Amino acid sequence: MIKVGIIGAMEQEVIHLRAQIKECKIQPLRGSLKGIEIYTGELQGVNVALLKSGIGKVSAAMGTTLLLDSCQPDYVINTGSAGGLSKDLNIGDIVISQEVLYHDVDVTAFGYAKGQMAGCPARFKANEKLIKMAEKCLQQLKLSVVETCPEPLNPSAVTGLICSGDAFINGGKPLNNILTTFPEAIAVDMEAAAIGHICHQYGIPFVVVRAISDVACQESHLSFEEFLDTAAVQSSALVEAMLIHLSQDLC
């Protein structure tokens, strides 16, 4: 049977999935690693290893490495929330990674592209099969955030480039730098590129599916904190739908 690794940075991003895992057990890890936890069991008929990595690139990379070494998943899905960069995105929409990169890496002095880590590809590409699966599953879901938002919203999906860096982007010069350097980027977060980087090193197919919790290029009366829980529910629902699809088609 296949095994899927699922990664969320914060407790809010894993709590809904963890509650649904049958025979959930904590994966023993060597040493004391604060903030990193792995839960194993069965979810929607699929063996899963759910990682709470902690926030930021280093935590995400360390957690993903532990996940791949200790649980050896066949696929990795990164879930949670992200900040929207595209003007076509609204709070509640789902972003699916076509590829991921670091927006805060610059070794262009040595001939690399902006955002490209030395010795690595310019961008870490998500698995095409997982991308199509996420898009198909999302079409079948009827996600709604009407109950938690002052105005009715009809979540839609956008697939494209997701940028990551060790900063919460909410406007100003950091946002302008990202939009200028990577105008095609659709969303920004703090972990996806590090997860994609490690998966690339291990040769493990991955995809990022996140719900937009705030839109960096728009003014909004809704804050990141206000929408985080709902964003987690949205992205978790999509992950579960993908697991059902995997259990039916790939086992």
mmCIF file of C-alpha atoms in Angstrom:
data_model
loop_
_atom_site.group_PDB
_atom_site.id
_atom_site.type_symbol
_atom_site.label_atom_id
_atom_site.label_comp_id
_atom_site.label_asym_id
_atom_site.label_seq_id
_atom_site.Cartn_x
_atom_site.Cartn_y
_atom_site.Cartn_z
ATOM 1 C CA MET A 1 0.000 0.000 0.000
ATOM 2 C CA ILE A 2 1.231 3.482 -0.788
ATOM 3 C CA LYS A 3 2.094 5.961 1.932
ATOM 4 C CA VAL A 4 1.539 9.703 1.716
ATOM 5 C CA GLY A 5 3.442 12.282 3.709
ATOM 6 C CA ILE A 6 1.386 15.347 4.623
ATOM 7 C CA ILE A 7 3.093 18.481 5.908
ATOM 8 C CA GLY A 8 1.680 21.495 7.721
ATOM 9 C CA ALA A 9 3.705 24.123 9.537
ATOM 10 C CA MET A 10 1.384 25.018 12.408
ATOM 11 C CA GLU A 11 -0.961 23.205 14.760
ATOM 12 C CA GLN A 12 -3.949 24.839 13.053
ATOM 13 C CA GLU A 13 -2.815 23.372 9.738
ATOM 14 C CA VAL A 14 -2.647 19.753 10.935
ATOM 15 C CA ILE A 15 -5.278 19.496 13.664
ATOM 16 C CA HIS A 16 -8.210 18.693 11.367
ATOM 17 C CA LEU A 17 -6.353 15.937 9.523
ATOM 18 C CA ARG A 18 -4.870 14.470 12.706
ATOM 19 C CA ALA A 19 -8.337 14.149 14.224
ATOM 20 C CA GLN A 20 -9.404 11.929 11.309
ATOM 21 C CA ILE A 21 -6.422 9.546 11.375
ATOM 22 C CA LYS A 22 -7.356 6.009 12.435
ATOM 23 C CA GLU A 23 -5.071 4.367 14.998
ATOM 24 C CA CYS A 24 -3.041 7.552 15.163
ATOM 25 C CA LYS A 25 0.407 7.107 16.682
ATOM 26 C CA ILE A 26 3.281 9.488 17.309
ATOM 27 C CA GLN A 27 6.358 8.554 15.287
ATOM 28 C CA PRO A 28 9.401 8.229 17.579
ATOM 29 C CA LEU A 29 12.163 10.680 16.643
ATOM 30 C CA ARG A 30 15.741 10.711 17.816
ATOM 31 C CA GLY A 31 16.585 13.480 20.225
ATOM 32 C CA SER A 32 14.398 16.330 21.385
ATOM 33 C CA LEU A 33 13.165 18.289 18.385
ATOM 34 C CA LYS A 34 10.998 21.128 19.591
ATOM 35 C CA GLY A 35 8.014 21.883 17.382
ATOM 36 C CA ILE A 36 8.408 18.852 15.099
ATOM 37 C CA GLU A 37 5.874 16.027 15.412
ATOM 38 C CA ILE A 38 4.970 13.155 13.068
ATOM 39 C CA TYR A 39 1.706 11.232 13.360
ATOM 40 C CA THR A 40 1.111 7.962 11.509
ATOM 41 C CA GLY A 41 -2.001 5.933 10.786
ATOM 42 C CA GLU A 42 -4.686 5.553 8.156
ATOM 43 C CA LEU A 43 -6.676 8.381 6.599
ATOM 44 C CA GLN A 44 -9.306 7.829 3.909
ATOM 45 C CA GLY A 45 -7.961 4.338 3.248
ATOM 46 C CA VAL A 46 -4.361 5.477 2.788
ATOM 47 C CA ASN A 47 -1.360 5.061 5.073
ATOM 48 C CA VAL A 48 -0.259 8.553 6.046
ATOM 49 C CA ALA A 49 2.508 10.257 7.968
ATOM 50 C CA LEU A 50 1.400 13.718 9.087
ATOM 51 C CA LEU A 51 4.185 16.158 9.924
ATOM 52 C CA LYS A 52 3.863 19.350 11.941
ATOM 53 C CA SER A 53 7.126 20.963 10.899
ATOM 54 C CA GLY A 54 7.160 24.348 12.542
ATOM 55 C CA ILE A 55 7.349 27.669 10.710
ATOM 56 C CA GLY A 56 10.046 28.711 8.255
ATOM 57 C CA LYS A 57 12.449 27.192 5.756
ATOM 58 C CA VAL A 58 14.852 25.539 8.197
ATOM 59 C CA SER A 59 12.080 23.913 10.227
ATOM 60 C CA ALA A 60 10.348 22.765 7.042
ATOM 61 C CA ALA A 61 13.551 21.313 5.588
ATOM 62 C CA MET A 62 14.502 19.553 8.810
ATOM 63 C CA GLY A 63 11.009 18.172 9.322
ATOM 64 C CA THR A 64 10.686 17.004 5.727
ATOM 65 C CA THR A 65 14.043 15.229 5.944
ATOM 66 C CA LEU A 66 12.950 13.437 9.118
ATOM 67 C CA LEU A 67 9.636 12.529 7.502
ATOM 68 C CA LEU A 68 11.254 11.062 4.398
ATOM 69 C CA ASP A 69 13.937 9.195 6.344
ATOM 70 C CA SER A 70 11.713 7.751 9.058
ATOM 71 C CA CYS A 71 8.462 7.127 7.164
ATOM 72 C CA GLN A 72 9.565 6.786 3.525
ATOM 73 C CA PRO A 73 6.371 8.132 1.878
ATOM 74 C CA ASP A 74 5.688 7.660 -1.829
ATOM 75 C CA TYR A 75 4.203 11.156 -2.204
ATOM 76 C CA VAL A 76 4.281 14.405 -0.235
ATOM 77 C CA ILE A 77 1.458 16.938 0.027
ATOM 78 C CA ASN A 78 2.108 20.291 1.695
ATOM 79 C CA THR A 79 -1.037 21.849 3.107
ATOM 80 C CA GLY A 80 -1.985 24.973 5.028
ATOM 81 C CA SER A 81 -2.347 28.677 4.284
ATOM 82 C CA ALA A 82 -0.588 31.158 2.003
ATOM 83 C CA GLY A 83 -0.638 34.826 1.110
ATOM 84 C CA GLY A 84 -2.107 35.663 -2.276
ATOM 85 C CA LEU A 85 0.027 37.575 -4.788
ATOM 86 C CA SER A 86 -2.241 37.473 -7.828
ATOM 87 C CA LYS A 87 -4.934 40.131 -8.113
ATOM 88 C CA ASP A 88 -7.230 37.366 -9.339
ATOM 89 C CA LEU A 89 -7.060 35.664 -5.940
ATOM 90 C CA ASN A 90 -9.352 36.258 -3.012
ATOM 91 C CA ILE A 91 -9.349 35.032 0.560
ATOM 92 C CA GLY A 92 -10.576 31.446 0.545
ATOM 93 C CA ASP A 93 -9.236 30.543 -2.888
ATOM 94 C CA ILE A 94 -6.985 27.508 -3.270
ATOM 95 C CA VAL A 95 -3.510 27.686 -4.794
ATOM 96 C CA ILE A 96 -1.846 24.599 -6.260
ATOM 97 C CA SER A 97 1.874 24.601 -6.980
ATOM 98 C CA GLN A 98 3.126 24.177 -10.514
ATOM 99 C CA GLU A 99 6.567 24.955 -9.116
ATOM 100 C CA VAL A 100 8.136 26.548 -6.038
ATOM 101 C CA LEU A 101 11.200 28.718 -5.402
ATOM 102 C CA TYR A 102 12.897 30.862 -2.755
ATOM 103 C CA HIS A 103 12.139 34.568 -3.102
ATOM 104 C CA ASP A 104 14.909 35.467 -0.643
ATOM 105 C CA VAL A 105 17.820 33.589 -2.267
ATOM 106 C CA ASP A 106 20.279 35.553 -4.419
ATOM 107 C CA VAL A 107 23.481 33.995 -5.758
ATOM 108 C CA THR A 108 23.227 35.743 -9.116
ATOM 109 C CA ALA A 109 26.863 36.857 -8.674
ATOM 110 C CA PHE A 110 27.801 33.274 -9.540
ATOM 111 C CA GLY A 111 25.595 33.023 -12.610
ATOM 112 C CA TYR A 112 22.459 31.614 -11.029
ATOM 113 C CA ALA A 113 18.941 32.933 -11.577
ATOM 114 C CA LYS A 114 17.298 35.020 -8.869
ATOM 115 C CA GLY A 115 15.751 32.664 -6.358
ATOM 116 C CA GLN A 116 17.912 29.733 -7.457
ATOM 117 C CA MET A 117 19.982 27.985 -4.814
ATOM 118 C CA ALA A 118 23.519 27.088 -5.895
ATOM 119 C CA GLY A 119 23.675 23.598 -7.352
ATOM 120 C CA CYS A 120 19.897 23.335 -7.631
ATOM 121 C CA PRO A 121 17.378 23.819 -10.434
ATOM 122 C CA ALA A 122 15.994 27.328 -10.860
ATOM 123 C CA ARG A 123 12.624 26.095 -9.625
ATOM 124 C CA PHE A 124 11.436 22.919 -7.952
ATOM 125 C CA LYS A 125 8.636 21.475 -10.059
ATOM 126 C CA ALA A 126 5.643 19.794 -8.468
ATOM 127 C CA ASN A 127 4.509 16.400 -9.716
ATOM 128 C CA GLU A 128 2.166 16.724 -12.689
ATOM 129 C CA LYS A 129 0.020 13.758 -11.640
ATOM 130 C CA LEU A 130 -0.520 15.249 -8.182
ATOM 131 C CA ILE A 131 -1.284 18.670 -9.686
ATOM 132 C CA LYS A 132 -3.975 17.237 -11.949
ATOM 133 C CA MET A 133 -5.356 15.190 -9.068
ATOM 134 C CA ALA A 134 -5.622 18.284 -6.866
ATOM 135 C CA GLU A 135 -7.361 20.225 -9.640
ATOM 136 C CA LYS A 136 -9.801 17.377 -10.278
ATOM 137 C CA CYS A 137 -10.592 16.885 -6.602
ATOM 138 C CA LEU A 138 -11.138 20.601 -6.092
ATOM 139 C CA GLN A 139 -13.694 20.664 -8.897
ATOM 140 C CA GLN A 140 -15.625 17.959 -7.067
ATOM 141 C CA LEU A 141 -15.577 19.784 -3.737
ATOM 142 C CA LYS A 142 -17.907 22.604 -2.807
ATOM 143 C CA LEU A 143 -15.752 24.615 -0.435
ATOM 144 C CA SER A 144 -17.406 27.577 1.210
ATOM 145 C CA VAL A 145 -16.336 30.266 3.643
ATOM 146 C CA VAL A 146 -19.686 32.035 3.845
ATOM 147 C CA GLU A 147 -20.093 31.263 7.544
ATOM 148 C CA THR A 148 -16.813 32.869 8.557
ATOM 149 C CA CYS A 149 -16.714 35.893 6.263
ATOM 150 C CA PRO A 150 -18.843 39.054 6.253
ATOM 151 C CA GLU A 151 -19.477 38.586 2.523
ATOM 152 C CA PRO A 152 -20.252 35.375 0.586
ATOM 153 C CA LEU A 153 -17.182 34.028 -1.196
ATOM 154 C CA ASN A 154 -16.992 31.379 -3.888
ATOM 155 C CA PRO A 155 -13.551 29.789 -3.624
ATOM 156 C CA SER A 156 -11.771 29.038 -6.878
ATOM 157 C CA ALA A 157 -8.400 27.479 -7.687
ATOM 158 C CA VAL A 158 -5.276 28.836 -9.328
ATOM 159 C CA THR A 159 -2.237 26.755 -10.291
ATOM 160 C CA GLY A 160 1.173 28.380 -10.632
ATOM 161 C CA LEU A 161 4.381 29.524 -8.942
ATOM 162 C CA ILE A 162 4.540 29.691 -5.141
ATOM 163 C CA CYS A 163 7.409 31.659 -3.549
ATOM 164 C CA SER A 164 8.838 31.020 -0.090
ATOM 165 C CA GLY A 165 11.042 32.976 2.280
ATOM 166 C CA ASP A 166 11.682 33.601 5.954
ATOM 167 C CA ALA A 167 9.408 36.623 6.220
ATOM 168 C CA PHE A 168 5.684 37.229 6.564
ATOM 169 C CA ILE A 169 4.857 39.365 3.523
ATOM 170 C CA ASN A 170 2.119 41.924 4.079
ATOM 171 C CA GLY A 171 3.059 44.800 1.814
ATOM 172 C CA GLY A 172 5.772 47.402 1.390
ATOM 173 C CA LYS A 173 9.182 46.884 -0.185
ATOM 174 C CA PRO A 174 9.362 43.084 0.380
ATOM 175 C CA LEU A 175 6.111 42.611 -1.529
ATOM 176 C CA ASN A 176 7.200 44.947 -4.328
ATOM 177 C CA ASN A 177 10.483 43.060 -4.672
ATOM 178 C CA ILE A 178 8.670 39.742 -5.093
ATOM 179 C CA LEU A 179 6.145 41.123 -7.570
ATOM 180 C CA THR A 180 8.907 42.765 -9.602
ATOM 181 C CA THR A 181 11.246 39.771 -9.642
ATOM 182 C CA PHE A 182 8.603 37.058 -9.972
ATOM 183 C CA PRO A 183 5.575 38.719 -11.610
ATOM 184 C CA GLU A 184 4.025 35.335 -12.422
ATOM 185 C CA ALA A 185 3.973 34.227 -8.760
ATOM 186 C CA ILE A 186 0.516 33.513 -7.385
ATOM 187 C CA ALA A 187 1.227 33.066 -3.671
ATOM 188 C CA VAL A 188 3.856 33.416 -0.963
ATOM 189 C CA ASP A 189 4.549 31.366 2.154
ATOM 190 C CA MET A 190 7.431 30.381 4.427
ATOM 191 C CA GLU A 191 7.892 26.627 3.823
ATOM 192 C CA ALA A 192 6.846 25.304 0.394
ATOM 193 C CA ALA A 193 10.145 25.856 -1.439
ATOM 194 C CA ALA A 194 12.132 24.169 1.327
ATOM 195 C CA ILE A 195 9.786 21.183 1.198
ATOM 196 C CA GLY A 196 10.056 21.061 -2.589
ATOM 197 C CA HIS A 197 13.847 21.329 -2.295
ATOM 198 C CA ILE A 198 14.115 18.310 0.013
ATOM 199 C CA CYS A 199 11.640 16.275 -2.036
ATOM 200 C CA HIS A 200 13.706 17.064 -5.132
ATOM 201 C CA GLN A 201 16.862 15.853 -3.395
ATOM 202 C CA TYR A 202 15.142 12.602 -2.405
ATOM 203 C CA GLY A 203 13.322 12.131 -5.709
ATOM 204 C CA ILE A 204 9.900 12.126 -4.023
ATOM 205 C CA PRO A 205 6.902 13.548 -5.961
ATOM 206 C CA PHE A 206 5.289 16.511 -4.189
ATOM 207 C CA VAL A 207 2.587 19.117 -4.550
ATOM 208 C CA VAL A 208 1.586 22.160 -2.492
ATOM 209 C CA VAL A 209 -2.110 22.872 -1.901
ATOM 210 C CA ARG A 210 -2.858 25.877 0.269
ATOM 211 C CA ALA A 211 -5.816 28.120 0.972
ATOM 212 C CA ILE A 212 -5.373 31.880 0.721
ATOM 213 C CA SER A 213 -5.585 33.396 4.200
ATOM 214 C CA ASP A 214 -4.613 36.938 3.220
ATOM 215 C CA VAL A 215 -3.964 38.796 -0.026
ATOM 216 C CA ALA A 216 -0.688 40.685 0.154
ATOM 217 C CA CYS A 217 -1.442 42.951 -2.805
ATOM 218 C CA GLN A 218 -4.918 43.974 -1.646
ATOM 219 C CA GLU A 219 -6.324 45.867 1.290
ATOM 220 C CA SER A 220 -8.723 43.713 3.265
ATOM 221 C CA HIS A 221 -10.784 43.989 6.421
ATOM 222 C CA LEU A 222 -9.989 40.310 7.049
ATOM 223 C CA SER A 223 -6.672 39.519 8.735
ATOM 224 C CA PHE A 224 -4.433 36.465 8.539
ATOM 225 C CA GLU A 225 -5.374 35.465 12.091
ATOM 226 C CA GLU A 226 -9.101 35.751 11.369
ATOM 227 C CA PHE A 227 -8.999 33.428 8.401
ATOM 228 C CA LEU A 228 -6.221 30.982 9.353
ATOM 229 C CA ASP A 229 -8.509 28.328 10.847
ATOM 230 C CA THR A 230 -10.883 28.401 7.894
ATOM 231 C CA ALA A 231 -7.972 28.259 5.469
ATOM 232 C CA ALA A 232 -6.755 25.158 7.277
ATOM 233 C CA VAL A 233 -10.179 23.530 6.962
ATOM 234 C CA GLN A 234 -10.277 24.347 3.250
ATOM 235 C CA SER A 235 -6.877 22.901 2.445
ATOM 236 C CA SER A 236 -7.421 19.885 4.714
ATOM 237 C CA ALA A 237 -10.643 19.046 2.880
ATOM 238 C CA LEU A 238 -8.769 19.051 -0.413
ATOM 239 C CA VAL A 239 -6.040 16.807 1.010
ATOM 240 C CA GLU A 240 -8.641 14.285 2.185
ATOM 241 C CA ALA A 241 -10.270 14.316 -1.251
ATOM 242 C CA MET A 242 -6.878 13.633 -2.817
ATOM 243 C CA LEU A 243 -6.309 10.709 -0.454
ATOM 244 C CA ILE A 244 -9.651 9.199 -1.461
ATOM 245 C CA HIS A 245 -8.601 9.533 -5.089
ATOM 246 C CA LEU A 246 -5.256 7.889 -4.335
ATOM 247 C CA SER A 247 -6.868 5.005 -2.464
ATOM 248 C CA GLN A 248 -9.138 4.313 -5.420
ATOM 249 C CA ASP A 249 -6.700 4.760 -8.292
ATOM 250 C CA LEU A 250 -3.161 4.065 -7.105
ATOM 251 C CA CYS A 251 -3.315 1.367 -4.443
#
